[in-house]
């Protein structure tokens, strides 16, 4: 109980959650607040016509597109993070708990996968699938996280696998899955939440980056990543077309990273 | 004082096993050779698996001919047949892999589909440009991070430390292209017009001949890697400063300056090497978005172009280069870590 | 150095206050206390040093002719190491792992420009043989990890004596060392202190060590010195109830004592009671103890104690808690038998040809130094280590190697209690969850009945039912170990395997755990395999004992028989190196 209370009082958690929540609300409720439609042409391209953020490369309203452009990217980031966490944690905890040659084999395989920077994984898939659907992006961003999550999860699990309380559970004949679920599980929650926060930060960076490179799932649709690419040419005359989505992304990553960092330091303290 | 004082007079016949390893020069050399051979073997194995994955991802998943010809695919079957033959596409997948791999081993990276130039010729200069960029970033990253970490650790809990912590924490998660765009809009467009927003090179010139164009890409990458590195180094340093041996050094009356330099810093070298390697490995991928943003003539921008054009020989070659750099960086970091840790160094010989 | 009064503050809270100590040249003063007593803080204060978060706020520190409190930080630093030196608690972590030993030894001499470079080198080579180490180039070029624990501690001693300090602070310098190594290090230390006329403060929790090395002793409790005097006086006529309680908690090699713990726990700084700080745990507490802070009472010969009721205390009789040793003709009904046990880790064999048996309602102590294989044997019996050869049988039925391969009934009958209660209880689970699990797993009780049973189990280990809803992370070490014992008892076992279960605990807590085990054995007839490195503890606990050396059994028999008349040379050596309380006075010092 007091662990949760301690977390709620940490300023990093408070500020981080506030920022994150703000951006998420912007993404979810944005379409309801937008003064114009997602594809409405409200003026000439790259001018200050339209609402106060001006118009984009087609003359669409930048503010409206920022308000429309959060849902897809936020949802994809969250799904990709969840996928990467599930696959990575399963893999890593399995390796740690199995130990011996199984661990060795799993981790060597993991090392090979780690040799691919995440952006390279994305580009390799994009070279084969030119026009990815949104779930393809979720799939490969998530899978690109998995080996990195696996390494962290294994490390965290290892510190507990060797504790005597696991030996004690084995000595009374507790089933293996039960040991993982009831003895290891509760100890892994906070450190893995910290990792999830970090992964969410990277997910949005990566997915926005894919949009920035011009490989978005739905060309033309409002999307924070894609908008930076569309409006790059107008950076000199109408910077808000690029700056507005970029600032929202920056804000979101700062928020999630604050939460991840606070959770991480709490996990480190709880260990002693 | 009844405890058998007689034991003290003569050097105690140590009942504890003497853990000294008889490190002879020759056996040390042999141990290192064995270690390096083992790690090189492992690296080659990893690289081979990497090549499989790269090949499968680029060749098996999509149809390159369709990608090259686009709309022409349906209307000119003879062009299709011509390209298929040139790219050995009628062979079986394993055979194509073998043709590619054996070429790779001979140093033949294949021919670009987009303009028919040998890939090695196409990417040679770009590899050099990117390597230079990464080198410059690394040369700034390590001392800057270490300096920030020392500054923060020396003023632990004070305003300087807090400021460094807040700024690095805020910057640590921001995507590199976001930082880059913000820098561009701040320094080369709306606010100040100081630096070039894109790197424009005359034909044949290398990036180091236009240093002004390097500033923004370098700054962006530095801001992307330094915060994380500085934070990790600060916490390692703080942990070391709390260790028993640092406390003993203080109790021995050693001035704080020397405590830091002689007792604390040497023990943070290994984490510095390890985390720097991690950041360096990230940089090799991280250049992609930054180079694209600044039109920097390096492998990142080339990779994006190749992916867009379906120029898969170039994609394969660049993917192999990036993976190889990752593997080499890790190998070097592990070797350095062993060299810098007396315990690992002496035990390897044993 | 004369007269020392120190007050410390960490966050407005006194860590120690009003501590007076005098140490004369050539004298060793033992500063004794349990964890939380402030003994280490008092020790480092002599060097004008306080850990991060604390500060020296009052009193006088007259050390080797310097008034430390009036000096600048730089001046204090120049005195440290040269005039007053410190020997750390755990030298294996206190020597810098990345600096060669030779350079670490030279560091202070170089810093203070003592002698010429050649003289420094000569001094280092001269002092090493005195602490029993070779002064060779090869040795000086070693890193700390290339030496054994005893050698590291000797290097720390050499380092401290090199600049010829006048005052020495030793902070539990032999913790973690085996008794034989400890014996040798202590002897070296005593000799060096005498030769260099050093005034030494020996900080420790181990009264037996103090008895064997210190000229005078000061006992600390909750930030105060509550009794001090000549070692023999303090130990033969302890006058403060706390000193007495502490002495009553200490086992003896040659007499089986019923050990008595001290109820409650040492109050943390900031939570200390008013009046006499021991009054809430004192057997002799009176009304005035809760309000009046007792002044020191002079008992002659420099012996003084801070207690209001000294005159009313009954005379001290060290032998009133002696109990009978196990009779040799006791009928033994075998429960567990181990034959030809052999265990290897990789290429090295750690246990060979070990055979032993254990009877019902019997406690057998498995004794040996670190690396003797005692814990390995207990883990094999408990089914925690699966890779062994030989035969372990319970009531004549052979057991499978791992717990998982044994029957539920066999797993239920043998329960294991681990050494470190900080690791053996899952910090994220409540005590109720921890206790209900074995009850359900072994079908002992379910539902409401199980919860009642859990409360009853806690009561049998002297913990209240309020503990049920707490998480293991919120309990003290002693409380955790009680919960671990309750968890083992929940299965209603026939055999309890206890692996060094008191080694992480303070002596007074250790005594109460031992007291608890005695009661369990008496009431439930449970047998125990009691692994320990402490010979004296075995005397108080065990009916029979087995002595292990390098994985072999070297001596087996009744505890009293072995300790009073050891046959093997190894057992004799172990006994001679075991520090004893009585050594300071009854053996004639």
Coordinates of C-alpha atoms in Angstrom, one line a residue, chain C residues 355-578:
Chain C
X355 CA 27.4 -40.3 6.5
X356 CA 25.3 -39.2 9.4
X357 CA 22.1 -40.0 11.1
X358 CA 19.6 -38.0 13.1
X359 CA 17.1 -39.3 15.7
X360 CA 13.6 -38.2 16.6
X361 CA 13.5 -35.1 18.8
X362 CA 17.2 -34.6 18.4
X363 CA 19.1 -31.6 17.3
X364 CA 22.3 -32.3 15.4
X365 CA 24.7 -29.5 14.7
X366 CA 26.7 -29.5 11.5
X367 CA 29.7 -27.3 12.3
X368 CA 32.5 -26.1 10.1
X369 CA 34.2 -23.0 8.6
X370 CA 33.1 -21.5 5.3
X371 CA 33.7 -23.9 2.4
X372 CA 33.5 -26.9 4.6
X373 CA 30.4 -28.1 2.8
X374 CA 28.0 -27.8 5.7
X375 CA 25.4 -25.8 3.9
X376 CA 25.7 -28.0 0.8
X377 CA 24.8 -31.1 2.9
X378 CA 21.8 -29.3 4.4
X379 CA 20.6 -28.3 0.9
X380 CA 20.9 -31.9 -0.3
X381 CA 18.8 -33.1 2.7
X382 CA 16.3 -30.3 2.0
X383 CA 16.1 -31.3 -1.7
X384 CA 17.4 -27.9 -2.9
X385 CA 20.5 -29.2 -4.5
X386 CA 19.8 -32.1 -6.9
X387 CA 23.2 -33.1 -8.1
X388 CA 24.6 -35.5 -5.5
X389 CA 25.5 -39.2 -5.1
X390 CA 24.9 -41.4 -2.1
X391 CA 21.8 -42.2 -0.1
X392 CA 19.5 -40.0 2.0
X393 CA 16.6 -41.8 3.7
X394 CA 13.8 -40.7 5.9
X395 CA 12.4 -43.5 8.2
X396 CA 14.3 -46.0 6.0
X397 CA 12.7 -44.8 2.8
X398 CA 15.2 -43.5 0.3
X399 CA 14.6 -39.9 -0.9
X400 CA 14.9 -38.6 -4.5
X401 CA 17.5 -35.9 -5.0
X402 CA 15.3 -32.9 -5.6
X403 CA 12.3 -31.8 -3.6
X404 CA 10.2 -31.8 -6.8
X405 CA 10.9 -35.5 -7.3
X406 CA 10.0 -36.4 -3.7
X407 CA 6.5 -37.3 -2.6
X408 CA 4.2 -34.6 -1.1
X409 CA 4.4 -36.4 2.2
X410 CA 8.2 -36.4 2.2
X411 CA 8.3 -32.7 1.2
X412 CA 5.9 -32.0 4.1
X413 CA 8.0 -33.9 6.6
X414 CA 11.3 -32.0 5.9
X415 CA 11.2 -28.3 6.1
X416 CA 14.0 -25.9 5.4
X417 CA 14.8 -22.6 7.1
X418 CA 17.2 -20.3 5.3
X419 CA 20.2 -18.3 6.6
X420 CA 19.1 -14.9 5.4
X421 CA 15.5 -14.0 6.3
X422 CA 15.9 -10.9 4.0
X423 CA 16.1 -13.2 1.0
X424 CA 13.9 -16.2 2.0
X425 CA 10.6 -14.3 2.3
X426 CA 9.1 -12.7 -0.7
X427 CA 9.0 -9.0 0.2
X428 CA 5.9 -8.4 -1.9
X429 CA 3.7 -10.9 -0.2
X430 CA 1.8 -10.6 3.1
X431 CA 2.6 -12.8 6.0
X432 CA -0.8 -14.3 5.7
X433 CA -0.2 -15.3 2.1
X434 CA 3.2 -16.7 3.1
X435 CA 1.7 -18.8 5.9
X436 CA -1.5 -20.0 4.2
X437 CA 0.4 -21.4 1.2
X438 CA 2.0 -24.4 2.9
X439 CA -1.2 -25.0 4.9
X440 CA -3.1 -25.3 1.6
X441 CA -0.3 -27.1 -0.3
X442 CA 0.0 -29.9 2.3
X443 CA -3.7 -30.0 3.0
X444 CA -3.3 -29.1 6.7
X445 CA -6.1 -26.6 6.8
X446 CA -8.3 -24.4 4.6
X447 CA -10.4 -21.3 4.7
X448 CA -11.3 -19.9 8.1
X449 CA -9.5 -22.7 9.9
X450 CA -6.3 -22.0 8.0
X451 CA -6.4 -18.3 9.0
X452 CA -6.8 -19.3 12.7
X453 CA -4.0 -21.8 12.2
X454 CA -1.8 -19.0 10.8
X455 CA -2.5 -16.8 13.8
X456 CA -1.7 -19.7 16.1
X457 CA 1.6 -20.3 14.3
X458 CA 2.6 -16.7 14.7
X459 CA 1.8 -16.9 18.3
X460 CA 4.0 -19.9 18.7
X461 CA 6.9 -17.9 17.3
X462 CA 6.0 -15.0 19.6
X463 CA 4.5 -12.7 17.0
X464 CA 1.1 -11.0 17.2
X465 CA -1.8 -11.7 14.7
X466 CA -1.4 -8.0 13.6
X467 CA 1.7 -9.2 11.6
X468 CA -0.6 -11.3 9.3
X469 CA -1.6 -8.3 7.1
X470 CA 2.0 -6.9 6.9
X471 CA 4.4 -7.5 4.1
X472 CA 7.7 -9.2 4.7
X473 CA 9.4 -6.0 3.6
X474 CA 8.1 -4.2 6.6
X475 CA 9.5 -6.5 9.3
X476 CA 12.8 -6.5 11.1
X477 CA 15.4 -9.3 10.6
X478 CA 14.4 -11.1 13.7
X479 CA 10.7 -10.9 13.0
X480 CA 11.3 -12.2 9.5
X481 CA 13.2 -15.2 10.7
X482 CA 10.4 -16.0 13.1
X483 CA 8.0 -15.9 10.2
X484 CA 10.3 -18.1 8.2
X485 CA 10.2 -20.6 11.1
X486 CA 6.4 -20.3 11.4
X487 CA 6.2 -21.1 7.6
X488 CA 8.3 -24.2 8.1
X489 CA 6.2 -25.2 11.1
X490 CA 3.0 -24.7 9.1
X491 CA 3.7 -27.9 7.3
X492 CA 3.9 -29.8 10.6
X493 CA 7.3 -31.3 9.7
X494 CA 9.3 -34.0 11.5
X495 CA 12.6 -32.5 10.6
X496 CA 13.6 -28.9 10.4
X497 CA 16.8 -28.1 8.5
X498 CA 18.2 -24.8 9.9
X499 CA 20.9 -23.3 7.8
X500 CA 22.9 -20.7 9.8
X501 CA 19.5 -19.2 10.7
X502 CA 20.9 -16.8 13.3
X503 CA 24.1 -15.6 11.6
X504 CA 22.4 -12.5 10.1
X505 CA 21.0 -11.5 13.5
X506 CA 22.1 -9.7 16.6
X507 CA 23.1 -11.8 19.6
X508 CA 20.1 -10.9 21.6
X509 CA 17.8 -11.8 18.7
X510 CA 19.8 -15.0 18.1
X511 CA 19.3 -16.0 21.7
X512 CA 15.5 -15.6 21.5
X513 CA 15.4 -17.6 18.2
X514 CA 17.4 -20.4 19.9
X515 CA 15.1 -20.2 22.9
X516 CA 12.2 -20.6 20.5
X517 CA 13.7 -23.6 18.8
X518 CA 14.3 -25.3 22.1
X519 CA 10.6 -24.8 22.9
X520 CA 9.6 -26.2 19.5
X521 CA 11.7 -29.3 20.0
X522 CA 10.3 -29.8 23.5
X523 CA 6.7 -29.3 22.6
X524 CA 6.5 -30.8 19.1
X525 CA 9.3 -33.4 19.2
X526 CA 10.7 -32.1 16.0
X527 CA 14.2 -33.0 15.0
X528 CA 16.6 -30.4 13.6
X529 CA 19.7 -30.4 11.5
X530 CA 21.3 -27.2 12.7
X531 CA 24.0 -25.8 10.5
X532 CA 26.3 -23.3 12.2
X533 CA 29.9 -21.9 12.2
X534 CA 29.6 -21.1 15.9
X535 CA 30.9 -23.8 18.2
X536 CA 29.6 -22.2 21.3
X537 CA 26.1 -21.9 19.8
X538 CA 26.1 -25.6 19.1
X539 CA 26.8 -26.3 22.8
X540 CA 23.6 -24.5 23.7
X541 CA 21.5 -25.9 20.9
X542 CA 22.6 -29.4 19.9
X543 CA 22.5 -32.8 21.4
X544 CA 25.1 -34.1 19.0
X545 CA 27.5 -32.5 16.7
X546 CA 29.4 -33.2 13.5
X547 CA 32.5 -31.3 12.6
X548 CA 33.3 -30.8 8.9
X549 CA 36.5 -29.8 7.2
X550 CA 37.0 -29.5 3.5
X551 CA 33.8 -31.5 2.8
X552 CA 34.7 -34.4 5.1
X553 CA 33.4 -35.3 8.5
X554 CA 36.4 -35.2 10.9
X555 CA 34.6 -35.7 14.3
X556 CA 31.2 -36.9 15.4
X557 CA 29.7 -37.3 18.8
X558 CA 27.8 -35.8 21.7
X559 CA 28.3 -32.0 21.7
X560 CA 29.6 -31.9 25.3
X561 CA 32.0 -34.7 24.6
X562 CA 33.5 -33.1 21.5
X563 CA 33.8 -29.6 22.9
X564 CA 35.3 -30.7 26.3
X565 CA 37.5 -33.5 24.9
X566 CA 38.1 -32.9 21.2
X567 CA 40.0 -35.8 19.6
X568 CA 40.9 -34.5 16.2
X569 CA 43.6 -31.8 15.6
X570 CA 41.2 -29.8 13.5
X571 CA 38.5 -29.7 16.2
X572 CA 41.2 -28.7 18.8
X573 CA 42.4 -25.9 16.6
X574 CA 38.9 -24.6 16.0
X575 CA 38.2 -24.6 19.7
X576 CA 41.4 -22.9 20.6
X577 CA 40.7 -20.1 18.1
X578 CA 37.1 -19.5 19.3

